[in-house]
Tab-separated table of C-alpha atoms in Angstrom:
chain	number	residue	atom	x	y	z
A	20	UNK	CA	0.085	-0.031	0.013
A	21	UNK	CA	2.858	2.265	0.723
A	22	UNK	CA	4.321	1.832	-2.755
A	23	UNK	CA	0.853	2.616	-4.278
A	24	UNK	CA	0.860	5.869	-2.376
A	25	UNK	CA	4.335	7.133	-3.499
A	26	UNK	CA	3.797	5.993	-7.035
A	27	UNK	CA	0.690	8.243	-7.065
A	28	UNK	CA	2.492	11.044	-5.282
A	29	UNK	CA	5.279	10.823	-7.850
A	30	UNK	CA	2.809	11.325	-10.588
A	31	UNK	CA	1.010	14.259	-8.912
A	32	UNK	CA	4.470	16.008	-7.890
A	33	UNK	CA	5.502	15.933	-11.553
A	34	UNK	CA	2.286	17.991	-12.495
A	35	UNK	CA	2.291	20.079	-9.419
A	36	UNK	CA	5.393	21.671	-7.869
A	37	UNK	CA	3.265	22.967	-4.905
A	38	UNK	CA	3.201	19.472	-3.599
A	39	UNK	CA	5.577	18.785	-0.766
A	40	UNK	CA	6.621	15.594	1.192
A	41	UNK	CA	7.847	15.903	4.725
A	42	UNK	CA	8.896	12.873	6.661
A	43	UNK	CA	9.942	12.191	10.318
A	44	UNK	CA	13.135	10.462	9.353
A	45	UNK	CA	11.559	7.213	8.139
A	46	UNK	CA	10.470	5.804	4.757
A	47	UNK	CA	13.753	6.157	2.913
A	48	UNK	CA	13.470	2.985	0.755
A	49	UNK	CA	10.208	4.246	-0.259
A	50	UNK	CA	10.947	7.723	-0.711
A	51	UNK	CA	14.358	7.447	-2.557
A	52	UNK	CA	12.988	8.269	-6.088
A	53	UNK	CA	10.846	11.087	-4.831
A	54	UNK	CA	13.833	12.670	-3.036
A	55	UNK	CA	16.166	12.341	-6.140
A	56	UNK	CA	13.505	13.595	-8.637
A	57	UNK	CA	12.102	16.516	-6.596
A	58	UNK	CA	14.711	17.467	-3.960
A	59	UNK	CA	13.074	20.883	-3.419
A	60	UNK	CA	9.642	19.317	-2.762
A	61	UNK	CA	11.212	16.882	-0.124
A	62	UNK	CA	12.020	17.655	3.448
A	63	UNK	CA	13.309	15.148	6.234
A	64	UNK	CA	12.295	16.996	9.572
A	65	UNK	CA	13.839	14.228	11.722
A	66	UNK	CA	12.255	12.462	14.752
A	67	UNK	CA	10.272	15.691	15.668
A	68	UNK	CA	6.591	15.006	14.933
A	69	UNK	CA	5.460	18.184	16.566
A	70	UNK	CA	7.795	20.208	14.526
A	71	UNK	CA	6.831	18.222	11.476
A	72	UNK	CA	3.290	19.393	11.832
A	73	UNK	CA	4.280	23.058	12.683
A	74	UNK	CA	6.549	23.208	9.471
A	75	UNK	CA	3.907	21.585	7.506
A	76	UNK	CA	1.427	24.248	8.509
A	77	UNK	CA	3.715	27.101	7.665
A	78	UNK	CA	4.417	25.645	4.244
A	79	UNK	CA	0.667	25.024	3.686
A	80	UNK	CA	-0.261	28.584	4.678
A	81	UNK	CA	2.361	29.779	2.275
A	82	UNK	CA	0.724	28.063	-0.760
A	83	UNK	CA	1.965	24.490	-0.561
A	84	UNK	CA	0.078	21.239	-0.564
A	85	UNK	CA	1.896	19.166	2.069
A	86	UNK	CA	2.011	15.478	2.789
A	87	UNK	CA	3.178	14.884	6.447
A	88	UNK	CA	4.413	11.286	6.792
A	89	UNK	CA	5.242	9.158	9.793
A	90	UNK	CA	4.086	5.888	11.499
A	91	UNK	CA	0.529	6.284	12.408
A	92	UNK	CA	0.911	6.336	16.237
A	93	UNK	CA	3.732	9.009	15.841
A	94	UNK	CA	1.863	10.862	13.288
A	95	UNK	CA	-1.417	11.406	15.390
A	96	UNK	CA	-0.402	11.109	19.082
A	97	UNK	CA	2.636	12.956	19.775
A	98	UNK	CA	1.686	16.116	17.737
A	99	UNK	CA	-2.012	16.124	18.542
A	100	UNK	CA	-2.001	19.520	19.821
A	101	UNK	CA	-0.337	20.830	16.645
A	102	UNK	CA	-2.724	18.947	14.562
A	103	UNK	CA	-5.789	20.586	16.260
A	104	UNK	CA	-4.433	24.109	16.721
A	105	UNK	CA	-2.026	24.554	13.775
A	106	UNK	CA	-3.554	22.462	10.999
A	107	UNK	CA	-7.237	21.885	11.716
A	108	UNK	CA	-7.973	25.495	13.030
A	109	UNK	CA	-6.450	26.864	9.995
A	110	UNK	CA	-8.011	24.483	7.724
A	111	UNK	CA	-4.677	24.050	6.094
A	112	UNK	CA	-4.249	21.799	3.058
A	113	UNK	CA	-2.198	19.074	4.769
A	114	UNK	CA	-2.485	15.440	4.277
A	115	UNK	CA	-1.309	13.599	7.341
A	116	UNK	CA	-0.133	10.230	6.232
A	117	UNK	CA	0.028	7.511	9.006
A	118	UNK	CA	1.580	4.165	7.859
A	119	UNK	CA	1.444	1.030	9.688
A	120	UNK	CA	-2.292	0.713	10.503
A	121	UNK	CA	-3.335	-1.351	13.283
A	122	UNK	CA	-0.794	-4.238	13.799
A	123	UNK	CA	1.216	-3.656	10.923
A	124	UNK	CA	4.323	-3.098	13.085
A	125	UNK	CA	3.158	-6.013	15.388
A	126	UNK	CA	6.728	-6.879	16.472
A	127	UNK	CA	7.471	-3.267	17.700
A	128	UNK	CA	5.178	-3.524	20.623
A	129	UNK	CA	2.413	-1.063	21.785
A	130	UNK	CA	4.387	1.968	20.882
A	131	UNK	CA	3.784	1.148	17.131
A	132	UNK	CA	0.206	-0.578	17.466
A	133	UNK	CA	-2.085	1.944	15.733
A	134	UNK	CA	-5.254	1.283	17.830
A	135	UNK	CA	-6.559	4.749	18.505
A	136	UNK	CA	-5.611	6.926	15.605
A	137	UNK	CA	-8.930	7.052	13.832
A	138	UNK	CA	-10.792	8.079	17.121
A	139	UNK	CA	-8.422	10.810	17.586
A	140	UNK	CA	-8.563	12.256	14.029
A	141	UNK	CA	-12.325	11.805	13.396
A	142	UNK	CA	-13.118	13.939	16.386
A	143	UNK	CA	-11.019	17.005	15.149
A	144	UNK	CA	-13.445	19.449	13.317
A	145	UNK	CA	-12.864	19.733	9.569
A	146	UNK	CA	-10.727	16.582	9.333
A	147	UNK	CA	-11.376	14.046	6.577
A	148	UNK	CA	-10.438	10.497	7.516
A	149	UNK	CA	-9.666	7.819	4.784
A	150	UNK	CA	-8.587	4.488	5.290
A	151	UNK	CA	-7.598	2.458	2.186
A	152	UNK	CA	-8.330	-1.203	2.040
A	153	UNK	CA	-5.817	-1.921	-0.817
A	154	UNK	CA	-3.296	-0.444	-3.286
A	155	UNK	CA	-6.170	0.705	-5.472
A	156	UNK	CA	-8.060	2.617	-2.785
A	157	UNK	CA	-4.554	4.009	-1.582
A	158	UNK	CA	-3.677	5.443	-5.044
A	159	UNK	CA	-7.138	6.912	-5.398
A	160	UNK	CA	-7.090	8.395	-1.985
A	161	UNK	CA	-3.679	10.029	-2.466
A	162	UNK	CA	-4.983	11.771	-5.523
A	163	UNK	CA	-8.202	12.884	-3.962
A	164	UNK	CA	-6.595	14.112	-0.971
A	165	UNK	CA	-4.873	16.746	-2.939
A	166	UNK	CA	-8.168	18.119	-4.310
A	167	UNK	CA	-9.958	18.235	-0.878
A	168	UNK	CA	-7.893	21.347	-0.121
A	169	UNK	CA	-8.361	20.978	3.670
A	170	UNK	CA	-6.870	18.601	6.426
A	171	UNK	CA	-6.860	14.893	5.755
A	172	UNK	CA	-5.833	11.849	7.715
A	173	UNK	CA	-4.705	9.178	5.411
A	174	UNK	CA	-4.268	5.870	7.137
A	175	UNK	CA	-2.154	3.382	5.296
A	176	UNK	CA	-1.186	-0.356	5.849
A	177	UNK	CA	2.382	-1.338	4.908
A	178	UNK	CA	2.759	-3.777	2.091
A	179	UNK	CA	1.586	-7.046	0.729
A	180	UNK	CA	-2.281	-6.109	0.697
A	181	UNK	CA	-4.000	-7.842	-2.276
A	182	UNK	CA	-5.794	-5.827	-4.871
A	183	UNK	CA	-9.511	-5.955	-4.079
A	184	UNK	CA	-10.751	-4.057	-7.137
A	185	UNK	CA	-10.942	-4.292	-10.888
A	186	UNK	CA	-8.698	-1.689	-12.704
A	187	UNK	CA	-11.304	0.702	-13.552
A	188	UNK	CA	-13.295	1.207	-10.373
A	189	UNK	CA	-14.823	4.383	-9.622
A	190	UNK	CA	-14.561	5.393	-5.972
A	191	UNK	CA	-15.831	8.640	-4.220
A	192	UNK	CA	-14.905	10.526	-0.897
A	193	UNK	CA	-17.722	9.845	1.715
A	194	UNK	CA	-19.232	7.014	-0.382
A	195	UNK	CA	-18.738	3.342	0.755
A	196	UNK	CA	-17.880	0.675	-1.726
A	197	UNK	CA	-19.978	-2.411	-2.070
A	198	UNK	CA	-17.587	-5.062	-2.661
A	199	UNK	CA	-19.927	-8.054	-2.415
A	200	UNK	CA	-23.817	-7.874	-2.516
A	201	UNK	CA	-25.662	-10.376	-0.315
A	202	UNK	CA	-28.595	-10.499	1.827
A	203	UNK	CA	-29.625	-10.599	5.536
A	204	UNK	CA	-26.144	-9.816	6.777
A	205	UNK	CA	-23.802	-6.799	6.275
A	206	UNK	CA	-20.167	-6.700	7.053
A	207	UNK	CA	-19.053	-3.233	6.997
A	208	UNK	CA	-15.156	-3.098	7.113
A	209	UNK	CA	-12.401	-0.418	6.803
A	210	UNK	CA	-8.764	-0.273	6.021
A	211	UNK	CA	-6.479	-3.176	5.476
A	212	UNK	CA	-8.790	-5.576	7.372
A	213	UNK	CA	-11.263	-5.492	4.461
A	214	UNK	CA	-9.372	-8.278	2.760
A	215	UNK	CA	-9.872	-10.651	5.805
A	216	UNK	CA	-13.415	-9.555	5.778
A	217	UNK	CA	-13.974	-10.778	2.004
A	218	UNK	CA	-12.224	-14.211	3.105
A	219	UNK	CA	-14.617	-14.537	5.999
A	220	UNK	CA	-17.485	-13.802	3.591
A	221	UNK	CA	-16.340	-16.517	1.232
A	222	UNK	CA	-16.106	-18.949	4.222
A	223	UNK	CA	-19.611	-18.030	5.294
A	224	UNK	CA	-20.861	-18.678	1.654
A	225	UNK	CA	-19.919	-22.284	2.040
A	226	UNK	CA	-22.302	-22.380	4.890
A	227	UNK	CA	-25.018	-20.869	2.667
A	228	UNK	CA	-24.725	-17.417	4.538
A	229	UNK	CA	-24.303	-14.793	1.858
A	230	UNK	CA	-23.221	-11.471	3.541
A	231	UNK	CA	-22.982	-8.055	1.764
A	232	UNK	CA	-19.428	-6.739	2.276
A	233	UNK	CA	-18.766	-2.963	2.269
A	234	UNK	CA	-15.431	-1.142	2.231
A	235	UNK	CA	-15.997	1.925	4.228
A	236	UNK	CA	-12.982	3.748	3.143
A	237	UNK	CA	-14.039	6.978	4.370
A	238	UNK	CA	-14.661	7.199	7.965
A	239	UNK	CA	-15.317	10.902	7.919
A	240	UNK	CA	-17.499	12.033	6.143
A	241	UNK	CA	-19.248	8.800	6.744
A	242	UNK	CA	-21.711	7.321	3.997
A	243	UNK	CA	-24.773	7.715	6.221
A	244	UNK	CA	-26.981	7.239	3.035
A	245	UNK	CA	-25.454	3.800	2.404
A	246	UNK	CA	-25.534	2.885	6.114
A	247	UNK	CA	-29.293	3.867	6.479
A	248	UNK	CA	-29.947	1.767	3.431
A	249	UNK	CA	-28.247	-1.205	4.806
A	250	UNK	CA	-30.267	-0.816	8.071
A	251	UNK	CA	-33.416	-1.084	6.142
A	252	UNK	CA	-32.609	-4.049	4.091
A	253	UNK	CA	-30.512	-6.243	6.569
A	254	UNK	CA	-31.226	-7.813	9.799
A	255	UNK	CA	-27.625	-7.911	11.044
A	256	UNK	CA	-24.891	-5.545	10.942
A	257	UNK	CA	-21.220	-6.109	11.833
A	258	UNK	CA	-18.310	-3.701	11.623
A	259	UNK	CA	-14.853	-4.796	11.285
A	260	UNK	CA	-11.778	-2.586	11.808
A	261	UNK	CA	-8.116	-3.125	12.982
A	262	UNK	CA	-8.668	-0.459	15.431
A	263	UNK	CA	-9.981	-0.077	18.878
A	264	UNK	CA	-13.832	-0.927	19.138
A	265	UNK	CA	-14.179	2.532	20.858
A	266	UNK	CA	-14.193	5.596	18.567
A	267	UNK	CA	-13.632	4.138	15.214
A	268	UNK	CA	-15.792	2.801	12.396
A	269	UNK	CA	-18.055	0.761	14.835
A	270	UNK	CA	-18.677	3.653	16.985
A	271	UNK	CA	-19.461	5.884	13.947
A	272	UNK	CA	-21.833	3.364	12.482
A	273	UNK	CA	-23.356	2.713	15.858
A	274	UNK	CA	-24.205	6.531	16.175
A	275	UNK	CA	-26.276	6.359	12.871
A	276	UNK	CA	-28.073	3.162	13.941
A	277	UNK	CA	-29.131	4.773	17.294
A	278	UNK	CA	-30.863	7.526	15.298
A	279	UNK	CA	-32.812	5.170	13.120
A	280	UNK	CA	-36.384	3.736	13.811
A	281	UNK	CA	-35.333	0.277	12.977
A	282	UNK	CA	-32.973	-1.578	15.401
A	283	UNK	CA	-30.752	-4.369	13.424
A	284	UNK	CA	-28.755	-6.841	15.418
A	285	UNK	CA	-25.360	-5.065	15.569
A	286	UNK	CA	-21.830	-5.917	16.818
A	287	UNK	CA	-18.363	-4.172	16.500
A	288	UNK	CA	-15.342	-6.339	15.834
A	289	UNK	CA	-12.058	-4.864	16.324
A	290	UNK	CA	-9.308	-4.493	19.020
A	291	UNK	CA	-10.692	-4.861	22.486
A	292	UNK	CA	-10.141	-2.041	25.133
A	293	UNK	CA	-6.685	-3.141	26.266
A	294	UNK	CA	-3.257	-2.968	25.411
A	295	UNK	CA	-1.584	-6.083	23.718
A	296	UNK	CA	0.642	-8.161	26.078
A	297	UNK	CA	2.035	-10.086	23.322
A	298	UNK	CA	3.900	-9.174	20.119
A	299	UNK	CA	4.192	-10.925	16.849
A	300	UNK	CA	3.213	-10.769	13.210
A	301	UNK	CA	0.148	-8.768	12.018
A	302	UNK	CA	-1.597	-12.127	11.235
A	303	UNK	CA	-0.754	-13.576	14.634
A	304	UNK	CA	-2.101	-10.516	16.495
A	305	UNK	CA	-5.168	-10.230	14.409
A	306	UNK	CA	-6.194	-13.806	15.166
A	307	UNK	CA	-5.517	-13.067	18.958
A	308	UNK	CA	-8.382	-10.285	18.935
A	309	UNK	CA	-10.741	-12.257	16.602
A	310	UNK	CA	-9.922	-10.543	13.180
A	311	UNK	CA	-8.677	-13.475	11.303
A	312	UNK	CA	-11.021	-14.661	8.486
A	313	UNK	CA	-11.982	-17.786	10.390
A	314	UNK	CA	-12.816	-15.820	13.679
A	315	UNK	CA	-14.576	-13.134	11.789
A	316	UNK	CA	-16.888	-15.756	10.253
A	317	UNK	CA	-17.372	-17.479	13.510
A	318	UNK	CA	-18.496	-14.062	15.093
A	319	UNK	CA	-20.950	-13.577	12.286
A	320	UNK	CA	-22.498	-17.119	12.687
A	321	UNK	CA	-22.803	-16.408	16.575
A	322	UNK	CA	-24.660	-13.235	16.223
A	323	UNK	CA	-27.209	-14.356	13.620
């Protein structure tokens, strides 16, 4: 997913010299080509995320379109005050890129486990929050974030995510994408856990359960129209996210359900309200919290 992001950014930077890429002293294997081709559009701020956001704001208010890149936990937590006061209050055209969504850096322990970033970013006024599911969504989101012309949080996985779309798929900010049409049960997922959700749907199909699967790539603004339609046409709704069950996609969908007349069965699948006491691969940690395809499928069967 990171490579899809930088490929799209290279293409856009060639057309627009207002685009700048700032990094917090990481991503060099990904950014080498960008740095060599556009040295005046690249800046390594160092391990100083608060300064990163302050410098990004100054550049943005001077007419630049700035991508501020760091690991998701460091991009959203350490500089939260600067994001709120410098970036958001000025409605600055800055795309905060948080890489390593969820357990992508599973071996690096809780300092790198991005479990709260969506919650932190979606509550900030004026912040658009996008969580791509695969390289196709990542490329599209990179291009669209430039056009938004206001603060964006772009939450990326790392690498190896399978392509979930055909080549000519039309995507829209604030509109969820139906990847699989079913009936009775709807699985609404976001980010790089969408792949596991589709695999779970395939497992369920073998047992004559045919769920609808939605990639809710935009958490804010959320596609309330699609969610309302799903509420009206499905008896069971389950949200899946590689993020805390508090404050993320599940909470956002629950807020919409609470305001509707009908009440489907509803459950949030995600990271429980605790720190992980173990480290390991992303797949290992996903399985521990019930986000493997088999455990997602089992949770669906239990609810229905």
